[in-house]
PDB file of C-alpha atoms in Angstrom:
ATOM      1  CA  UNK A  71       0.000   0.000   0.000  1.00 54.00           C
ATOM      2  CA  UNK A  72       1.225   3.487  -0.787  1.00 64.00           C
ATOM      3  CA  UNK A  73       1.184   5.963   2.023  1.00 93.00           C
ATOM      4  CA  UNK A  74       2.959   7.839   4.737  1.00 96.00           C
ATOM      5  CA  UNK A  75       3.961   6.075   7.943  1.00 97.00           C
ATOM      6  CA  UNK A  76       4.786   7.606  11.282  1.00 98.00           C
ATOM      7  CA  UNK A  77       6.337   5.730  14.172  1.00 96.00           C
ATOM      8  CA  UNK A  78       6.064   5.190  16.995  1.00 97.00           C
ATOM      9  CA  UNK A  79       2.422   5.981  17.701  1.00 96.00           C
ATOM     10  CA  UNK A  80       3.224   6.821  21.338  1.00 96.00           C
ATOM     11  CA  UNK A  81       6.545   8.100  22.668  1.00 95.00           C
ATOM     12  CA  UNK A  82       7.674   9.142  26.111  1.00 93.00           C
ATOM     13  CA  UNK A  83      10.547  11.488  26.773  1.00 90.00           C
ATOM     14  CA  UNK A  84      12.530  11.927  29.954  1.00 89.00           C
ATOM     15  CA  UNK A  85      13.936  15.254  31.050  1.00 85.00           C
ATOM     16  CA  UNK A  86      17.049  16.211  29.093  1.00 87.00           C
ATOM     17  CA  UNK A  87      16.530  13.510  26.509  1.00 92.00           C
ATOM     18  CA  UNK A  88      16.420  13.869  22.744  1.00 95.00           C
ATOM     19  CA  UNK A  89      13.886  11.749  20.916  1.00 96.00           C
ATOM     20  CA  UNK A  90      13.382  11.117  17.213  1.00 97.00           C
ATOM     21  CA  UNK A  91      10.070  10.676  15.443  1.00 98.00           C
ATOM     22  CA  UNK A  92      10.093   8.728  12.223  1.00 98.00           C
ATOM     23  CA  UNK A  93       8.250   9.666   9.030  1.00 98.00           C
ATOM     24  CA  UNK A  94       8.507   7.548   5.888  1.00 98.00           C
ATOM     25  CA  UNK A  95       6.582   7.850   2.615  1.00 97.00           C
ATOM     26  CA  UNK A  96       6.483   5.678  -0.483  1.00 96.00           C
ATOM     27  CA  UNK A  97       4.412   8.101  -2.538  1.00 93.00           C
ATOM     28  CA  UNK A  98       7.462   9.509  -4.363  1.00 92.00           C
ATOM     29  CA  UNK A  99       6.593  12.953  -3.006  1.00 93.00           C
ATOM     30  CA  UNK A 100       9.166  15.707  -3.062  1.00 92.00           C
ATOM     31  CA  UNK A 101       7.792  17.883  -0.276  1.00 93.00           C
ATOM     32  CA  UNK A 102       7.430  16.839   3.356  1.00 95.00           C
ATOM     33  CA  UNK A 103       6.199  18.718   6.402  1.00 96.00           C
ATOM     34  CA  UNK A 104       6.147  18.391  10.193  1.00 98.00           C
ATOM     35  CA  UNK A 105       3.307  19.903  12.196  1.00 97.00           C
ATOM     36  CA  UNK A 106       2.637  20.095  15.910  1.00 97.00           C
ATOM     37  CA  UNK A 107      -0.924  19.917  17.252  1.00 96.00           C
ATOM     38  CA  UNK A 108      -1.855  20.815  20.811  1.00 94.00           C
ATOM     39  CA  UNK A 109      -5.251  19.801  22.280  1.00 87.00           C
ATOM     40  CA  UNK A 110      -8.083  21.759  20.715  1.00 78.00           C
ATOM     41  CA  UNK A 111      -5.658  23.671  18.544  1.00 80.00           C
ATOM     42  CA  UNK A 112      -4.798  23.834  14.912  1.00 87.00           C
ATOM     43  CA  UNK A 113      -1.617  22.625  13.273  1.00 93.00           C
ATOM     44  CA  UNK A 114       1.549  24.646  13.598  1.00 94.00           C
ATOM     45  CA  UNK A 115       4.389  24.182  11.135  1.00 94.00           C
ATOM     46  CA  UNK A 116       7.712  23.058  12.603  1.00 97.00           C
ATOM     47  CA  UNK A 117       9.871  22.311   9.537  1.00 97.00           C
ATOM     48  CA  UNK A 118       9.352  21.605   5.880  1.00 95.00           C
ATOM     49  CA  UNK A 119      11.437  20.228   3.058  1.00 94.00           C
ATOM     50  CA  UNK A 120      10.787  20.732  -0.637  1.00 91.00           C
ATOM     51  CA  UNK A 121      13.599  18.500  -1.848  1.00 91.00           C
ATOM     52  CA  UNK A 122      16.257  16.088  -0.622  1.00 94.00           C
ATOM     53  CA  UNK A 123      19.094  17.689   1.382  1.00 95.00           C
ATOM     54  CA  UNK A 124      17.161  20.898   1.848  1.00 94.00           C
ATOM     55  CA  UNK A 125      14.768  21.981   4.604  1.00 96.00           C
ATOM     56  CA  UNK A 126      13.412  25.202   6.059  1.00 94.00           C
ATOM     57  CA  UNK A 127      12.238  26.333   9.465  1.00 95.00           C
ATOM     58  CA  UNK A 128       8.542  26.794  10.031  1.00 94.00           C
ATOM     59  CA  UNK A 129       6.812  28.932  12.641  1.00 92.00           C
ATOM     60  CA  UNK A 130       7.926  26.972  15.727  1.00 95.00           C
ATOM     61  CA  UNK A 131      11.288  25.377  14.841  1.00 97.00           C
ATOM     62  CA  UNK A 132      13.052  26.180  18.123  1.00 96.00           C
ATOM     63  CA  UNK A 133      13.942  23.015  20.024  1.00 96.00           C
ATOM     64  CA  UNK A 134      13.493  20.789  16.982  1.00 97.00           C
ATOM     65  CA  UNK A 135      15.786  19.504  14.244  1.00 98.00           C
ATOM     66  CA  UNK A 136      15.261  17.546  11.022  1.00 98.00           C
ATOM     67  CA  UNK A 137      17.194  15.890   8.241  1.00 98.00           C
ATOM     68  CA  UNK A 138      16.286  14.955   4.664  1.00 98.00           C
ATOM     69  CA  UNK A 139      18.964  12.580   3.445  1.00 97.00           C
ATOM     70  CA  UNK A 140      16.519  10.459   1.455  1.00 97.00           C
ATOM     71  CA  UNK A 141      13.419  11.412  -0.477  1.00 96.00           C
ATOM     72  CA  UNK A 142      11.363   8.876   1.455  1.00 97.00           C
ATOM     73  CA  UNK A 143      12.379   9.920   4.963  1.00 98.00           C
ATOM     74  CA  UNK A 144      12.017  13.076   7.047  1.00 98.00           C
ATOM     75  CA  UNK A 145      12.773  12.344  10.725  1.00 98.00           C
ATOM     76  CA  UNK A 146      12.092  14.924  13.410  1.00 98.00           C
ATOM     77  CA  UNK A 147      14.233  15.163  16.535  1.00 98.00           C
ATOM     78  CA  UNK A 148      12.752  16.802  19.598  1.00 96.00           C
ATOM     79  CA  UNK A 149      15.721  18.073  21.549  1.00 95.00           C
ATOM     80  CA  UNK A 150      16.088  18.802  25.245  1.00 91.00           C
ATOM     81  CA  UNK A 151      15.876  22.479  24.335  1.00 90.00           C
ATOM     82  CA  UNK A 152      12.160  22.025  23.635  1.00 91.00           C
ATOM     83  CA  UNK A 153      10.752  22.651  27.107  1.00 88.00           C
ATOM     84  CA  UNK A 154       7.141  21.833  26.344  1.00 92.00           C
ATOM     85  CA  UNK A 155       7.252  18.909  23.915  1.00 94.00           C
ATOM     86  CA  UNK A 156       3.988  17.201  24.893  1.00 95.00           C
ATOM     87  CA  UNK A 157       1.849  17.296  21.761  1.00 96.00           C
ATOM     88  CA  UNK A 158       0.563  15.307  18.804  1.00 97.00           C
ATOM     89  CA  UNK A 159       3.026  15.410  15.907  1.00 98.00           C
ATOM     90  CA  UNK A 160       1.891  15.026  12.336  1.00 98.00           C
ATOM     91  CA  UNK A 161       3.980  14.435   9.250  1.00 98.00           C
ATOM     92  CA  UNK A 162       2.662  15.169   5.777  1.00 96.00           C
ATOM     93  CA  UNK A 163       3.863  14.941   2.211  1.00 95.00           C
ATOM     94  CA  UNK A 164       2.853  16.481  -1.083  1.00 92.00           C
ATOM     95  CA  UNK A 165       3.587  15.896  -4.706  1.00 81.00           C
ATOM     96  CA  UNK A 166       4.623  18.697  -7.001  1.00 73.00           C
ATOM     97  CA  UNK A 167       2.236  19.974  -9.562  1.00 69.00           C
ATOM     98  CA  UNK A 168      -1.119  21.648  -9.556  1.00 58.00           C
ATOM     99  CA  UNK A 169      -2.678  19.276  -7.045  1.00 62.00           C
ATOM    100  CA  UNK A 170      -1.419  20.588  -3.744  1.00 78.00           C
ATOM    101  CA  UNK A 171      -3.225  18.081  -1.545  1.00 88.00           C
ATOM    102  CA  UNK A 172      -1.339  16.952   1.553  1.00 92.00           C
ATOM    103  CA  UNK A 173      -1.181  13.328   2.639  1.00 94.00           C
ATOM    104  CA  UNK A 174      -0.852  12.850   6.386  1.00 96.00           C
ATOM    105  CA  UNK A 175       0.538  10.118   8.565  1.00 97.00           C
ATOM    106  CA  UNK A 176      -1.437   8.867  11.554  1.00 97.00           C
ATOM    107  CA  UNK A 177       0.595  10.892  14.033  1.00 97.00           C
ATOM    108  CA  UNK A 178       2.846  10.394  17.053  1.00 97.00           C
ATOM    109  CA  UNK A 179       1.727  11.376  20.546  1.00 97.00           C
ATOM    110  CA  UNK A 180       4.740  12.552  22.528  1.00 96.00           C
ATOM    111  CA  UNK A 181       4.524  12.861  26.292  1.00 94.00           C
ATOM    112  CA  UNK A 182       7.010  13.841  28.965  1.00 89.00           C
ATOM    113  CA  UNK A 183       7.664  11.446  31.867  1.00 83.00           C
TER     114      UNK A 183
ATOM    115  CA  UNK B  21       2.217  33.490   8.839  1.00 47.00           C
ATOM    116  CA  UNK B  22      -1.321  33.618   7.547  1.00 48.00           C
ATOM    117  CA  UNK B  23      -3.847  31.327   9.118  1.00 64.00           C
ATOM    118  CA  UNK B  24      -7.427  30.398   8.469  1.00 72.00           C
ATOM    119  CA  UNK B  25      -9.805  30.597  11.373  1.00 83.00           C
ATOM    120  CA  UNK B  26     -12.815  28.320  11.498  1.00 85.00           C
ATOM    121  CA  UNK B  27     -16.157  29.216  12.943  1.00 87.00           C
ATOM    122  CA  UNK B  28     -17.853  27.885  14.984  1.00 93.00           C
ATOM    123  CA  UNK B  29     -15.279  26.141  17.173  1.00 92.00           C
ATOM    124  CA  UNK B  30     -17.828  23.445  17.989  1.00 95.00           C
ATOM    125  CA  UNK B  31     -21.041  22.311  16.343  1.00 96.00           C
ATOM    126  CA  UNK B  32     -23.532  19.731  17.585  1.00 97.00           C
ATOM    127  CA  UNK B  33     -26.360  18.549  15.336  1.00 97.00           C
ATOM    128  CA  UNK B  34     -28.720  15.642  14.781  1.00 97.00           C
ATOM    129  CA  UNK B  35     -28.255  13.060  12.076  1.00 97.00           C
ATOM    130  CA  UNK B  36     -29.871  14.183   8.842  1.00 97.00           C
ATOM    131  CA  UNK B  37     -29.335  17.884   9.469  1.00 97.00           C
ATOM    132  CA  UNK B  38     -26.919  19.995   7.472  1.00 98.00           C
ATOM    133  CA  UNK B  39     -23.669  21.241   9.001  1.00 97.00           C
ATOM    134  CA  UNK B  40     -22.064  24.503   7.931  1.00 97.00           C
ATOM    135  CA  UNK B  41     -18.565  25.568   8.910  1.00 97.00           C
ATOM    136  CA  UNK B  42     -16.864  28.796   7.973  1.00 96.00           C
ATOM    137  CA  UNK B  43     -13.254  29.754   7.466  1.00 95.00           C
ATOM    138  CA  UNK B  44     -11.767  33.236   7.308  1.00 94.00           C
ATOM    139  CA  UNK B  45      -8.225  34.073   6.293  1.00 93.00           C
ATOM    140  CA  UNK B  46      -6.059  37.148   6.159  1.00 89.00           C
ATOM    141  CA  UNK B  47      -4.010  37.409   2.985  1.00 84.00           C
ATOM    142  CA  UNK B  48      -4.136  36.415  -0.684  1.00 85.00           C
ATOM    143  CA  UNK B  49      -4.201  32.708  -1.394  1.00 85.00           C
ATOM    144  CA  UNK B  50      -3.636  30.329  -4.288  1.00 84.00           C
ATOM    145  CA  UNK B  51      -6.190  27.854  -3.021  1.00 88.00           C
ATOM    146  CA  UNK B  52      -8.097  26.773   0.062  1.00 92.00           C
ATOM    147  CA  UNK B  53      -8.479  23.202   1.226  1.00 94.00           C
ATOM    148  CA  UNK B  54     -10.672  21.445   3.753  1.00 96.00           C
ATOM    149  CA  UNK B  55      -9.476  18.494   5.784  1.00 96.00           C
ATOM    150  CA  UNK B  56     -11.112  16.142   8.247  1.00 97.00           C
ATOM    151  CA  UNK B  57      -9.500  14.661  11.368  1.00 96.00           C
ATOM    152  CA  UNK B  58     -10.914  11.846  13.428  1.00 95.00           C
ATOM    153  CA  UNK B  59      -9.813  11.866  17.043  1.00 92.00           C
ATOM    154  CA  UNK B  60      -6.186  10.810  17.470  1.00 91.00           C
ATOM    155  CA  UNK B  61      -5.643  10.361  13.749  1.00 94.00           C
ATOM    156  CA  UNK B  62      -4.030  12.207  10.875  1.00 95.00           C
ATOM    157  CA  UNK B  63      -5.851  14.614   8.610  1.00 96.00           C
ATOM    158  CA  UNK B  64      -7.614  13.468   5.468  1.00 96.00           C
ATOM    159  CA  UNK B  65      -8.046  15.765   2.485  1.00 95.00           C
ATOM    160  CA  UNK B  66     -11.665  16.484   1.563  1.00 96.00           C
ATOM    161  CA  UNK B  67     -11.721  19.123  -1.128  1.00 95.00           C
ATOM    162  CA  UNK B  68      -9.626  21.892  -2.700  1.00 93.00           C
ATOM    163  CA  UNK B  69     -10.994  25.092  -4.197  1.00 94.00           C
ATOM    164  CA  UNK B  70      -8.794  27.466  -6.194  1.00 91.00           C
ATOM    165  CA  UNK B  71      -8.810  31.218  -5.864  1.00 90.00           C
ATOM    166  CA  UNK B  72     -10.552  31.603  -9.248  1.00 94.00           C
ATOM    167  CA  UNK B  73     -13.385  29.227  -8.293  1.00 96.00           C
ATOM    168  CA  UNK B  74     -16.498  30.206  -6.342  1.00 97.00           C
ATOM    169  CA  UNK B  75     -18.118  26.868  -5.572  1.00 98.00           C
ATOM    170  CA  UNK B  76     -17.222  23.209  -5.664  1.00 97.00           C
ATOM    171  CA  UNK B  77     -19.080  20.005  -4.895  1.00 96.00           C
ATOM    172  CA  UNK B  78     -17.974  16.539  -3.880  1.00 95.00           C
ATOM    173  CA  UNK B  79     -20.648  14.062  -2.845  1.00 97.00           C
ATOM    174  CA  UNK B  80     -22.401  15.534   0.220  1.00 97.00           C
ATOM    175  CA  UNK B  81     -19.821  18.311   0.493  1.00 98.00           C
ATOM    176  CA  UNK B  82     -20.238  21.799  -0.912  1.00 98.00           C
ATOM    177  CA  UNK B  83     -17.515  24.398  -0.581  1.00 98.00           C
ATOM    178  CA  UNK B  84     -17.793  28.075  -1.429  1.00 98.00           C
ATOM    179  CA  UNK B  85     -15.050  30.671  -1.638  1.00 97.00           C
ATOM    180  CA  UNK B  86     -15.439  34.440  -1.499  1.00 96.00           C
ATOM    181  CA  UNK B  87     -12.042  36.007  -2.089  1.00 94.00           C
ATOM    182  CA  UNK B  88     -13.404  39.534  -1.635  1.00 95.00           C
ATOM    183  CA  UNK B  89     -14.434  38.642   1.911  1.00 95.00           C
ATOM    184  CA  UNK B  90     -11.503  36.267   2.413  1.00 95.00           C
ATOM    185  CA  UNK B  91     -13.838  33.537   3.562  1.00 95.00           C
ATOM    186  CA  UNK B  92     -14.936  30.022   2.706  1.00 96.00           C
ATOM    187  CA  UNK B  93     -17.683  27.730   3.893  1.00 97.00           C
ATOM    188  CA  UNK B  94     -18.001  23.961   4.036  1.00 98.00           C
ATOM    189  CA  UNK B  95     -21.497  22.494   3.956  1.00 98.00           C
ATOM    190  CA  UNK B  96     -22.098  18.843   4.782  1.00 98.00           C
ATOM    191  CA  UNK B  97     -25.602  17.859   3.753  1.00 98.00           C
ATOM    192  CA  UNK B  98     -27.676  15.108   5.359  1.00 98.00           C
ATOM    193  CA  UNK B  99     -25.080  14.523   8.054  1.00 97.00           C
ATOM    194  CA  UNK B 100     -24.380  11.096   9.512  1.00 97.00           C
ATOM    195  CA  UNK B 101     -22.965  10.014  12.865  1.00 97.00           C
ATOM    196  CA  UNK B 102     -19.832   8.958  10.961  1.00 97.00           C
ATOM    197  CA  UNK B 103     -19.246  12.614  10.010  1.00 98.00           C
ATOM    198  CA  UNK B 104     -18.311  13.305  13.646  1.00 98.00           C
ATOM    199  CA  UNK B 105     -14.783  14.715  13.460  1.00 97.00           C
ATOM    200  CA  UNK B 106     -12.811  17.946  13.437  1.00 96.00           C
ATOM    201  CA  UNK B 107     -12.717  19.916  10.216  1.00 96.00           C
ATOM    202  CA  UNK B 108      -9.862  22.223   9.259  1.00 95.00           C
ATOM    203  CA  UNK B 109      -9.377  24.722   6.510  1.00 94.00           C
ATOM    204  CA  UNK B 110      -5.909  25.200   5.088  1.00 93.00           C
ATOM    205  CA  UNK B 111      -4.815  28.148   3.019  1.00 89.00           C
ATOM    206  CA  UNK B 112      -2.068  27.652   0.500  1.00 76.00           C
ATOM    207  CA  UNK B 113       0.482  30.204  -0.539  1.00 71.00           C
ATOM    208  CA  UNK B 114       3.865  30.176  -2.160  1.00 72.00           C
ATOM    209  CA  UNK B 115       6.904  31.722  -0.501  1.00 69.00           C
ATOM    210  CA  UNK B 116      10.294  31.755  -2.175  1.00 70.00           C
ATOM    211  CA  UNK B 117       9.238  28.911  -4.445  1.00 71.00           C
ATOM    212  CA  UNK B 118       7.983  26.787  -1.556  1.00 77.00           C
ATOM    213  CA  UNK B 119       4.340  25.876  -1.085  1.00 81.00           C
ATOM    214  CA  UNK B 120       3.382  26.293   2.560  1.00 84.00           C
ATOM    215  CA  UNK B 121      -0.068  25.187   3.788  1.00 87.00           C
ATOM    216  CA  UNK B 122      -1.235  26.791   7.021  1.00 88.00           C
ATOM    217  CA  UNK B 123      -4.152  25.509   9.080  1.00 91.00           C
ATOM    218  CA  UNK B 124      -6.844  27.009  11.242  1.00 87.00           C
ATOM    219  CA  UNK B 125      -7.872  25.728  14.673  1.00 90.00           C
ATOM    220  CA  UNK B 126     -10.706  23.643  13.327  1.00 93.00           C
ATOM    221  CA  UNK B 127     -14.397  23.080  13.947  1.00 95.00           C
ATOM    222  CA  UNK B 128     -15.325  20.109  16.108  1.00 95.00           C
ATOM    223  CA  UNK B 129     -18.486  18.541  14.689  1.00 97.00           C
ATOM    224  CA  UNK B 130     -20.609  16.090  16.655  1.00 97.00           C
ATOM    225  CA  UNK B 131     -23.473  14.384  14.836  1.00 97.00           C
ATOM    226  CA  UNK B 132     -25.914  12.671  17.160  1.00 97.00           C
ATOM    227  CA  UNK B 133     -27.601   9.506  15.871  1.00 94.00           C
TER     228      UNK B 133
END
């Protein structure tokens, strides 16, 4: 099946720990995005990447880092510098062209122990 | 960054009734999209309307766009209990060659059987 896969579904972080959220897509999409969603809130853009080996900060990039070494993969690291990491994290991808529809993964819920 | 804002924040209706959600945004857009999110899941694309279109239909969904008022509405006709979800509008714009979708806070729809 083609799609976008996020793992793990649930993740717990200890104080001072870095954690990495996985996002993989087999849709051959060039663009990938990371969003953060807090309860009852909309989606806020953390980072995005339009092409391999290139990525840009979104509105709330502080305390996060990403890499885009492969077209299929766009992992997000939540560093210890992110003081309030508890949230639902969503990864999305998009193909180039006139259809700008986003495809989303099923999300990762990150909580602090 | 620009952001759509949905109204109302919450909507509770009976099965068979119509549900109308509105979205307002601040700056010029290329297109506007509506997404649906079931609790604890990723977003699913419903419909896209371009800035030069005024109305679009897809099954029980009807979307309108008024660029002069910077607003859009999503109408779900003959609602079903399975339509219970959160609905988000996303406005699309291009910045420096990158397409960046930004989301509103969503409307939480509950359809009572």
